[in-house]
Coordinates of C-alpha atoms in Angstrom, one line a residue:
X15 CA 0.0 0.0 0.0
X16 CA 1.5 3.5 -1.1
X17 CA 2.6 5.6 1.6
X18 CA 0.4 8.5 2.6
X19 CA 2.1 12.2 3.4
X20 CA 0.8 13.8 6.9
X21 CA 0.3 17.3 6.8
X22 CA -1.5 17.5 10.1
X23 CA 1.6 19.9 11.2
X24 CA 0.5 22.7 9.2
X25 CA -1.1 25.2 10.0
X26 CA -3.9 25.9 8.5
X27 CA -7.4 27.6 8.3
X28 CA -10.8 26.5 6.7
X29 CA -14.1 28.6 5.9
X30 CA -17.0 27.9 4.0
X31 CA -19.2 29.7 1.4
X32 CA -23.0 30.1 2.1
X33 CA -23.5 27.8 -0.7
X34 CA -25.1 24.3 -0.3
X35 CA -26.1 21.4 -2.2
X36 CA -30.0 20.6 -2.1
X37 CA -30.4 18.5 -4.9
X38 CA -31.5 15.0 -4.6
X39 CA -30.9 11.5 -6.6
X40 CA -27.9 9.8 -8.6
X41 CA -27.9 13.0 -11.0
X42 CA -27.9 15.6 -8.7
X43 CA -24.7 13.4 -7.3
X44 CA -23.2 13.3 -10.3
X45 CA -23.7 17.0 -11.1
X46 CA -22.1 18.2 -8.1
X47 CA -18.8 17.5 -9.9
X48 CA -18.8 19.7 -12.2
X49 CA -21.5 22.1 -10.6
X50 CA -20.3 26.2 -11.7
X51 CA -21.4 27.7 -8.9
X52 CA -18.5 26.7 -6.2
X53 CA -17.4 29.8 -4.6
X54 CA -13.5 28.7 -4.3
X55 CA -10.2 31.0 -4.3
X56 CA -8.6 29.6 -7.3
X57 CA -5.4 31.9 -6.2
X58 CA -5.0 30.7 -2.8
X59 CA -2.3 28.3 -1.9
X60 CA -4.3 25.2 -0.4
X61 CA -2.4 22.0 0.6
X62 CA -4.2 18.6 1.9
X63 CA -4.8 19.3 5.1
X64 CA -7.5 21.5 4.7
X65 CA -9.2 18.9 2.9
X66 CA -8.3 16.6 5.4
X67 CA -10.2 18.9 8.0
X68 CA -13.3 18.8 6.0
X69 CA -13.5 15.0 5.2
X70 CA -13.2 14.9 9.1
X71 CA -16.3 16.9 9.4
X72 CA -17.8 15.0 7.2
X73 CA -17.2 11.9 8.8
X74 CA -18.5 8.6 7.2
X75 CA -21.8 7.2 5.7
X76 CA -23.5 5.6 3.1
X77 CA -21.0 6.9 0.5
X78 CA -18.1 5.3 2.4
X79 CA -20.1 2.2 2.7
X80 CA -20.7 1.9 -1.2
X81 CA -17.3 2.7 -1.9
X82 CA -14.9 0.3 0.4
X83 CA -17.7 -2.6 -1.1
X84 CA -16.9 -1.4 -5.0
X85 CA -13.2 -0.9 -4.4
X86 CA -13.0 -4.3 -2.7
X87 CA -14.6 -6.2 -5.3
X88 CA -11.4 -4.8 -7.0
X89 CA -9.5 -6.3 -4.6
X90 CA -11.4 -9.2 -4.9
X91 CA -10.9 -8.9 -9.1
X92 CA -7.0 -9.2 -8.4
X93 CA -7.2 -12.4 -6.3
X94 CA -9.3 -14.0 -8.6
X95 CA -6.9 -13.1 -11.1
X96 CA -4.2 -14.2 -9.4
X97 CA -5.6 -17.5 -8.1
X98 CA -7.8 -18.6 -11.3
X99 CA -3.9 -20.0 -13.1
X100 CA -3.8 -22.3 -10.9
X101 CA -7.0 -23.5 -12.0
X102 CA -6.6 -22.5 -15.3
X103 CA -3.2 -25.4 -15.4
X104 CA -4.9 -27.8 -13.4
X105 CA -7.3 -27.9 -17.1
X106 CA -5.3 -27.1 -19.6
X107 CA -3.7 -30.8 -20.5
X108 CA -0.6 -32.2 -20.6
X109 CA 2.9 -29.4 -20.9
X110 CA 6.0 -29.4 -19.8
X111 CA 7.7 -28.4 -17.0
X112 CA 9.3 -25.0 -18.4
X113 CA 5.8 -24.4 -20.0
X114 CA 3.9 -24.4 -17.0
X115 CA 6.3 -22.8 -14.8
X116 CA 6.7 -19.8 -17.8
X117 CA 2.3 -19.6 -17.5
X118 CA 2.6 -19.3 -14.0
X119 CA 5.6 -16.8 -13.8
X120 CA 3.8 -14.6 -16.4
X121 CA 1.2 -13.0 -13.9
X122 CA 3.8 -12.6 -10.8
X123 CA 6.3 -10.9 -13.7
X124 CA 3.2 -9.0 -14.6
X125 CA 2.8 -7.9 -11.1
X126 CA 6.6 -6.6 -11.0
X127 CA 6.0 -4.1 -13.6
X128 CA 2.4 -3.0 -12.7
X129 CA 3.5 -2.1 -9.5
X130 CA 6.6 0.0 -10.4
X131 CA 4.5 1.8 -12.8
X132 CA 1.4 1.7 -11.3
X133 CA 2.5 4.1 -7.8
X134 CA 4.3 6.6 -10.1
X135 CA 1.5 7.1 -12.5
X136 CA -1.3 7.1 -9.8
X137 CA 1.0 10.1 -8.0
X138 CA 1.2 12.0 -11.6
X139 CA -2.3 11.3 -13.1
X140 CA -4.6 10.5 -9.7
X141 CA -5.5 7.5 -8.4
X142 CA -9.3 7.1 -10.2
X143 CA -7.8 6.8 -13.7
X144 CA -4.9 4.3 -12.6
X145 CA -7.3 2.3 -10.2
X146 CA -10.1 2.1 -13.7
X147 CA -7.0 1.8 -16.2
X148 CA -6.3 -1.6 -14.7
X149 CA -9.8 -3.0 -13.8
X150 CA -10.3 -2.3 -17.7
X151 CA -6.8 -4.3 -18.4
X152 CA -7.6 -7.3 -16.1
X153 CA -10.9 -7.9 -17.7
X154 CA -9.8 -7.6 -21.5
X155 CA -6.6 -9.7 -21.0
X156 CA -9.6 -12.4 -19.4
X157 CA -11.4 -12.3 -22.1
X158 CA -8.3 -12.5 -24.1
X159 CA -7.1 -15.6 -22.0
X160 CA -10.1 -17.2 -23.1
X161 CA -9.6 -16.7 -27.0
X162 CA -5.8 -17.2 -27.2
X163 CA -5.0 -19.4 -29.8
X164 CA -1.8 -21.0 -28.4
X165 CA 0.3 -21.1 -24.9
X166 CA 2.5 -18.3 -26.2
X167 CA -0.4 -16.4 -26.3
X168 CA -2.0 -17.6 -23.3
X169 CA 1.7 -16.7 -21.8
X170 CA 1.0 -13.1 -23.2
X171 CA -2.4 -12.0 -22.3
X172 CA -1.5 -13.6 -18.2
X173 CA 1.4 -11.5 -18.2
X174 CA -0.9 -8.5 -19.2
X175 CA -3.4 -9.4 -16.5
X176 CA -0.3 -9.4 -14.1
X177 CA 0.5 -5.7 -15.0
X178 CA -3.5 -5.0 -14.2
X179 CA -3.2 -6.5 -10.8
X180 CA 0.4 -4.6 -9.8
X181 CA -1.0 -1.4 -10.8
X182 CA -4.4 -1.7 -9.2
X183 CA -2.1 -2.9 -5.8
X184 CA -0.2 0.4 -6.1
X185 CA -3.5 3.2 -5.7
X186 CA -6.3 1.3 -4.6
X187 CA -5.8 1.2 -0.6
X188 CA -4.9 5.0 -1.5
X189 CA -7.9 5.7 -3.3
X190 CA -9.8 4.4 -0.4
X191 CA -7.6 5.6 2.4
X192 CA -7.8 9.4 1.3
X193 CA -11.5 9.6 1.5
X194 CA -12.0 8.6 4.8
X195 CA -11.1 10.6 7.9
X196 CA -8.3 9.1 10.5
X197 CA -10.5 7.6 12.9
X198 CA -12.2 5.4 10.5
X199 CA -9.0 4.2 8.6
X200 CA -8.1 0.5 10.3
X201 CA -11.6 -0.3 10.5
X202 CA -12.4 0.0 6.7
X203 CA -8.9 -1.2 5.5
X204 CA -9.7 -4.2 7.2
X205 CA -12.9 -4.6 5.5
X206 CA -11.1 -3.8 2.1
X207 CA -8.6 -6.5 3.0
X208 CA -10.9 -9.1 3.5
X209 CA -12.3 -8.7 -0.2
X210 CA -9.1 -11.1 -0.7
X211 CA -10.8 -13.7 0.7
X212 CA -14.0 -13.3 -0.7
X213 CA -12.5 -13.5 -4.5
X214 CA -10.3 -16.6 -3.7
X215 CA -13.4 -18.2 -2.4
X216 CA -14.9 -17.8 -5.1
X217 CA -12.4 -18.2 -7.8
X218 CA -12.4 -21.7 -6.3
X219 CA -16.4 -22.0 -6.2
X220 CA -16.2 -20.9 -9.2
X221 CA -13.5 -23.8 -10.5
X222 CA -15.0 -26.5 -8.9
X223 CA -18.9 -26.1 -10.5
X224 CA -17.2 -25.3 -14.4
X225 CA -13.8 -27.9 -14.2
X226 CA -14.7 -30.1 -11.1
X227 CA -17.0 -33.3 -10.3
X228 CA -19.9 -34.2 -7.7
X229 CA -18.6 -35.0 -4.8
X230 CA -17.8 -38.7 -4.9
X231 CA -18.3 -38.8 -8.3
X232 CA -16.1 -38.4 -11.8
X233 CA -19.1 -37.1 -13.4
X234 CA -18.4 -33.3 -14.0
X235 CA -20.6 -30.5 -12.8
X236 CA -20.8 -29.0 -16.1
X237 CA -19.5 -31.4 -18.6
X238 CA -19.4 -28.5 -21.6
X239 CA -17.4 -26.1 -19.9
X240 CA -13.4 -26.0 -19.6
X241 CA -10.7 -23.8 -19.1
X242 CA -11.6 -21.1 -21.8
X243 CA -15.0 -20.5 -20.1
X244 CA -13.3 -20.7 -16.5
X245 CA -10.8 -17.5 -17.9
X246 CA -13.3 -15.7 -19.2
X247 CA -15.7 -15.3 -16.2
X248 CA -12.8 -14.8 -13.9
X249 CA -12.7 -11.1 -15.8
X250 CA -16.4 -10.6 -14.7
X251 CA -15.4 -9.2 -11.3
X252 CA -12.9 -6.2 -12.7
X253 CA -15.6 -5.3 -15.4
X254 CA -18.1 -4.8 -13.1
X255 CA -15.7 -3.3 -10.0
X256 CA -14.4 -1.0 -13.1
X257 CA -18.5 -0.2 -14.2
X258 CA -18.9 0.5 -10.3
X259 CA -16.2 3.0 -9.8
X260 CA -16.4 4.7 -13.1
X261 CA -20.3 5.7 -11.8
X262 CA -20.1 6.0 -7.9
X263 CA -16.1 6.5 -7.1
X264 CA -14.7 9.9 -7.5
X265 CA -11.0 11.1 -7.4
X266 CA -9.5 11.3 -3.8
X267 CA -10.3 15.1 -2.8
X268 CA -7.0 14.9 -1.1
X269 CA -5.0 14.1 -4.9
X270 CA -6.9 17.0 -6.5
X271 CA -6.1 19.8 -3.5
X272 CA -2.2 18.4 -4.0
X273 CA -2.5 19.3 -7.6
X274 CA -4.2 22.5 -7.0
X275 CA -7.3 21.7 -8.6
X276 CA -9.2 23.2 -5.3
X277 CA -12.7 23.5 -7.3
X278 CA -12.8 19.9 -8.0
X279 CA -11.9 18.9 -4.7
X280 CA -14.6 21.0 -3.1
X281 CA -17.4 19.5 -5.5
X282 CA -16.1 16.2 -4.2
X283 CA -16.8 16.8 -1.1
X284 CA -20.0 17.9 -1.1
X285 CA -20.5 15.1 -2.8
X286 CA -19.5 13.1 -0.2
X287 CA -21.8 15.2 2.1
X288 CA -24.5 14.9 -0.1
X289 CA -24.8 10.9 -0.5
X290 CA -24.0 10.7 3.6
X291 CA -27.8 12.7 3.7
X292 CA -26.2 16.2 5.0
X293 CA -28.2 18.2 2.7
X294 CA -27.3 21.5 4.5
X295 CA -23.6 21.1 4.0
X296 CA -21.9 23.9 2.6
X297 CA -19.3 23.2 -0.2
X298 CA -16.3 24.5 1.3
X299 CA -13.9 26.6 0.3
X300 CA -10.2 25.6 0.7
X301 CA -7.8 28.7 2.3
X302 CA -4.6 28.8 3.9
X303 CA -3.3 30.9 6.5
X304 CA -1.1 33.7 5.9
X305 CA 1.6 32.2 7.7
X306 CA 4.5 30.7 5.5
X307 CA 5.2 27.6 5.0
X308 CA 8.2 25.7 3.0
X309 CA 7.1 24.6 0.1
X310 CA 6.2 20.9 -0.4
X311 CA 7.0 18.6 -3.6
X312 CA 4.1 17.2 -4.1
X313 CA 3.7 17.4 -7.3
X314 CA 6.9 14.9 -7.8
X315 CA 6.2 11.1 -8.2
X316 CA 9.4 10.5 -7.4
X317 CA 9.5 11.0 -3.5
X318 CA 12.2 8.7 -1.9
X319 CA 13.6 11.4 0.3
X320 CA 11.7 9.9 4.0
X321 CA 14.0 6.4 2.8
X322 CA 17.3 8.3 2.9
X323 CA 16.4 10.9 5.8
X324 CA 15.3 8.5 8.0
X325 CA 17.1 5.8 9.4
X326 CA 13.6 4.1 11.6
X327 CA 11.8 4.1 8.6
X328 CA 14.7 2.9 6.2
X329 CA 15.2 0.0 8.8
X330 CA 11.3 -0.5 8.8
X331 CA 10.8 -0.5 5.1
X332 CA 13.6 -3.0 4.4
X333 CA 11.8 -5.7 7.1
X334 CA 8.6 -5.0 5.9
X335 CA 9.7 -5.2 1.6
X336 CA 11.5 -8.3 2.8
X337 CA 8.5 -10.1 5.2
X338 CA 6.2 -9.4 1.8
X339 CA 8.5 -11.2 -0.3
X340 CA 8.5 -14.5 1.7
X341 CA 5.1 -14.2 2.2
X342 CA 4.4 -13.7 -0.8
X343 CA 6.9 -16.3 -2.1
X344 CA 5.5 -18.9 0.5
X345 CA 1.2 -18.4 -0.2
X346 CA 1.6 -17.8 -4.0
X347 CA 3.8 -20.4 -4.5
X348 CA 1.5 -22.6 -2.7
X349 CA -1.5 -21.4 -4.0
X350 CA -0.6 -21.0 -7.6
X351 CA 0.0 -24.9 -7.6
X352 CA -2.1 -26.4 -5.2
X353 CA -5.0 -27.4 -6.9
X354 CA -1.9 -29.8 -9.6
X355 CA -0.4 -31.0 -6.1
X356 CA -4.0 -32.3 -5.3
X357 CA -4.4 -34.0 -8.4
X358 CA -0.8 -35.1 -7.9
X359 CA -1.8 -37.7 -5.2
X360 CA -4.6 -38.7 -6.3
X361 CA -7.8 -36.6 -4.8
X362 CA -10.9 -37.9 -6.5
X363 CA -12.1 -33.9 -6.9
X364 CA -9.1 -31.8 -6.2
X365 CA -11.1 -28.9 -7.1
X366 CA -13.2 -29.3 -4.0
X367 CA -10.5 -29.7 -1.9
X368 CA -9.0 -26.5 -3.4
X369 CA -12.1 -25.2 -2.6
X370 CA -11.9 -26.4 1.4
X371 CA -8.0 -24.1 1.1
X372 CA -9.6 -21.2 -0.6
X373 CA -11.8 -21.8 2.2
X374 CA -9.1 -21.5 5.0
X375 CA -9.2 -18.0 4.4
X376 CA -11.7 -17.2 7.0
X377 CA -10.4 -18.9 10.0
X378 CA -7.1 -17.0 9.5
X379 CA -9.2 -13.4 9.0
X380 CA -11.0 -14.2 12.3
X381 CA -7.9 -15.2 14.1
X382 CA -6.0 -12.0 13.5
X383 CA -8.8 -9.9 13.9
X384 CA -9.6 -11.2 17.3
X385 CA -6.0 -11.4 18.4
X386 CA -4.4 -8.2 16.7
X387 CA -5.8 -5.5 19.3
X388 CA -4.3 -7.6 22.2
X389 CA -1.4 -9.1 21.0
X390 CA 0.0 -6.2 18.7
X391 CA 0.4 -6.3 15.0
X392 CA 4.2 -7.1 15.2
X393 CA 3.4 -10.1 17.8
X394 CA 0.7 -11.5 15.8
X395 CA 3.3 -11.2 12.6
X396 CA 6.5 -13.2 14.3
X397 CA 4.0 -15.9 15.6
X398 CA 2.4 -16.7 12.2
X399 CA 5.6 -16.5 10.1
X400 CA 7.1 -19.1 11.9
X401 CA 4.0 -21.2 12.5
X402 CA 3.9 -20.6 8.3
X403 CA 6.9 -21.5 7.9
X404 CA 6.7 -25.2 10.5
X405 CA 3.2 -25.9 8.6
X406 CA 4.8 -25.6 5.2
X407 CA 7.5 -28.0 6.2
X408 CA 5.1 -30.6 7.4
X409 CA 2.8 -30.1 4.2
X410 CA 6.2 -30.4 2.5
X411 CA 7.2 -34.1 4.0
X412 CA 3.6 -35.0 4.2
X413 CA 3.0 -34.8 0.4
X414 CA 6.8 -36.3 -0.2
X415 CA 5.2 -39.2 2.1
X416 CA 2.1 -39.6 0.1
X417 CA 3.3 -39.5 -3.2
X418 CA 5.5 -42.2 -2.2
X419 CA 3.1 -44.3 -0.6
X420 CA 1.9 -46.2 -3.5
X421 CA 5.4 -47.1 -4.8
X422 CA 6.5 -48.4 -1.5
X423 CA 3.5 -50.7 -0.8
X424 CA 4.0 -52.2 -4.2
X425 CA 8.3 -53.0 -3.9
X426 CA 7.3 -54.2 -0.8
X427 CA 6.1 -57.7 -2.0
X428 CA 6.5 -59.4 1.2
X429 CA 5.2 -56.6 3.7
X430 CA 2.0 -57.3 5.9
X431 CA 0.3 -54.5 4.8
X432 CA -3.0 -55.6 3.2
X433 CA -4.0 -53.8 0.2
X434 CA -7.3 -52.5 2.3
X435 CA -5.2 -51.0 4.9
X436 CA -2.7 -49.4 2.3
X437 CA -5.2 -47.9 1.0
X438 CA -7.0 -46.8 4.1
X439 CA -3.1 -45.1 5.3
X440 CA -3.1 -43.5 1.5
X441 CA -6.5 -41.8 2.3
X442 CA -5.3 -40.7 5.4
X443 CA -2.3 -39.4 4.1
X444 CA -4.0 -37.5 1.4
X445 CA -6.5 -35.7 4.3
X446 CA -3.5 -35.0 6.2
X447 CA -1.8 -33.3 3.6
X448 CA -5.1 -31.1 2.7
X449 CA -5.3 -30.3 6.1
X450 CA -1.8 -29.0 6.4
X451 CA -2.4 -27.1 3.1
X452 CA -5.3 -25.3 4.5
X453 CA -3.6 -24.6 8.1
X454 CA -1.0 -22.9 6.1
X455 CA -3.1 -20.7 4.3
X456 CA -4.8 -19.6 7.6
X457 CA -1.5 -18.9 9.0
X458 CA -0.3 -17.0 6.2
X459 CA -3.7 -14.7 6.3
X460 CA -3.2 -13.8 9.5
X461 CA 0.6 -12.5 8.6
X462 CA -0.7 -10.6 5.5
X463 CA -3.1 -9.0 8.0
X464 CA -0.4 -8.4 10.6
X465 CA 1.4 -6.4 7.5
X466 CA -1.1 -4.3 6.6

């Protein structure tokens, strides 16, 4: 998540014009953004706190509501983009080695350059353009997943969805973040957060009714559908997060003040006032005190100078960029290949197992959510990275165990085993192993939570 500049040190002053909005509906909404008769100081040097005071006044309501729910079913877009490969490879028939491992590399390298040029672009153009720029790539490279004609292409169009999910990572917590006031921040991060879970749950609902069977059955759910129609309904959830914003998510109030566009800003707010039911709130108008202040770059997208000026928050960064990447090595890896590792030893419908890790999800979102206020985020954080890392050694030896199973039982010609009770420690291994899977991702939930 981008890191946000406080400005609560300066001081500042903020008045408001006798105007107010009294109009009522979605159109009066929508015409308060470009509504003529704001009465603003277009000459006055206004920063972001004075827009900070006024979305404090504002507080939050049924706007703020609406929004964290469309912006997380962007979240939720970007985990089912991520997760749906796995699916996707689990379906696709028989490749190599380097072929698979190139289709599942193509998102995460993707990812690498969405998020470089994601930040800087949502810093020089706002965050509302970047945040609907990649919803509209994710869904078109789905739908272009679906119709690729080869692997190369297929290679291609999940390396473009990768650069959709990077860039929507880099602006959409701050797209959210800077329309809410301070109090409320935590509370509906968290809720933003958890729209992971809900779009890996159902990327996996989704994979086991179009590419699974029964349960205790081979006979499929939907015996005309395959990959192609899997890839293509996983872009349904950034076209409609992308329809959703484009109507009922404005730019952050706090991004226009920084670029002096103090009008725009205002209209957004009383926007905001508007939708929340304060129909006597007067569109404000944005001053600053007299007093001088040193000028701040905030119109440069290049702003590194906190990671060289501070040596707390250089030391903080690194721990943090390096925690991310084993997590993110650890629960992607995992993730991206689970539901082949089920089929690997043998599950009769791996894709309702997957579904049962997908699942895990929720227990892990509990846990640190009940734990976090009492144990601290940075307790909670040291306790699930190494209880991730002891579960994924165990998943680790268990699958080694089971996959080995079979072979052993058979060499062994004069063992005592029966073939009922080989079978019966085979079954047993392979609920052992799904168990350790899904403990894992728990754990791993819990750490991504302790992060953010």
């Amino acid at each position: 998540m981008p890191l946000l500049d406080d400005h609560a040190d300066d001081d500042t002053e903020v008045s408001t014009s006798a105007t107010t909005s009294d109009g009522h509906g979605d159109d009066d909404e929508r015409s308060l953004l470009n509504e003529g008769n704001v009465d603003i100081n277009d000459g006055a040097d206004c920063n972001a706190t004075d827009v900070d005071t006024e979305v404090e006044s504002i507080g939050c309501g049924f706007f703020h509501h609406r929004m964290v729910i469309i912006l997380g079913l962007g979240n939720a877009a970007d985990a089912v983009e991520i997760l749906a490969m796995n699916y996707i490879l689990a379906d696709y028939g028989t490749i190599t080695s380097w072929e698979s491992s190139c289709l599942t590399a193509a998102v995460f390298a993707g990812m690498l350059v969405g998020g470089l040029v994601g930040g800087v672009m949502a810093d020089a153009y706002g965050r509302r353009p970047i945040v609907l720029l990649n919803l509209g790539i994710n869904a078109v490279s789905a739908l272009l997943s679906a119709l690729s004609p080869s692997l190369n292409w297929l290679i291609l169009f999940r390396c473009l969805a990768g650069i959709g999910v990077g860039g929507i990572v880099s602006c959409l917590f701050a797209l959210c973040v800077e329309h809410l006031p301070t109090s409320a921040r935590a509370r509906y991060i968290t809720i933003l957060c958890s729209f992971w879970m809900v779009g890996s749950i159902a990327t996996a609902a989704m994979a086991w009714v179009m590419l699974g069977n029964v349960v205790g059955t081979h006979t499929r759910i939907l015996p005309w559908a395959n990959w192609r129609h899997f890839a293509a309904c996983a872009g349904l959830p950034a076209l409609t997060s992308f329809l959703l914003t484009y109507c009922y998510v404005p730019e952050s109030p706090r991004f226009l003040a920084s670029q002096h566009q103090y009008a725009e800003a205002a209209s957004v707010l009383a926007r905001i006032a508007h939708v929340n039911g304060q129909r006597e709130y007067a569109t404000p108008c944005l001053t600053q005190s007299d007093k001088n202040h040193p000028q701040r770059r905030q119109d440069d997208p290049y702003r590194m100078q906190w990671f060289v000026a501070s040596s707390r928050l250089r030391k903080v960064a690194l721990c943090l960029i390096v925690t991310s990447f084993a997590l993110s090595f650890g629960s992607y890896g995992i993730s991206t290949w689970i539901t082949k590792l089920f089929v690997s030893i043998g599950l009769l419908n791996p894709y309702a197992n997957a579904f049962l890790y997908a699942g895990a999800n929720l227990p892990g979102n509990l846990l640190s959510y009940l734990v976090v206020d009492a144990w601290g985020p940075s307790v909670l954080l040291k306790i699930a990275l190494v209880g991730a890392a002891a579960t994924a050694l165990l998943f680790s030896f268990q699958l080694i165990d089971t996959d080995s199973t079979p072979l052993r039982s058979t060499a062994s010609s004069a063992s005592s085993i029966t073939p009922t009770t080989t079978q019966g420690h085979h079954d047993s291994s392979r609920a052992v192993v799904v168990l350790l899977a899904c403990v894992f991702n728990a754990i791993t939930t819990a750490a991504w939570n302790a992060v953010r």
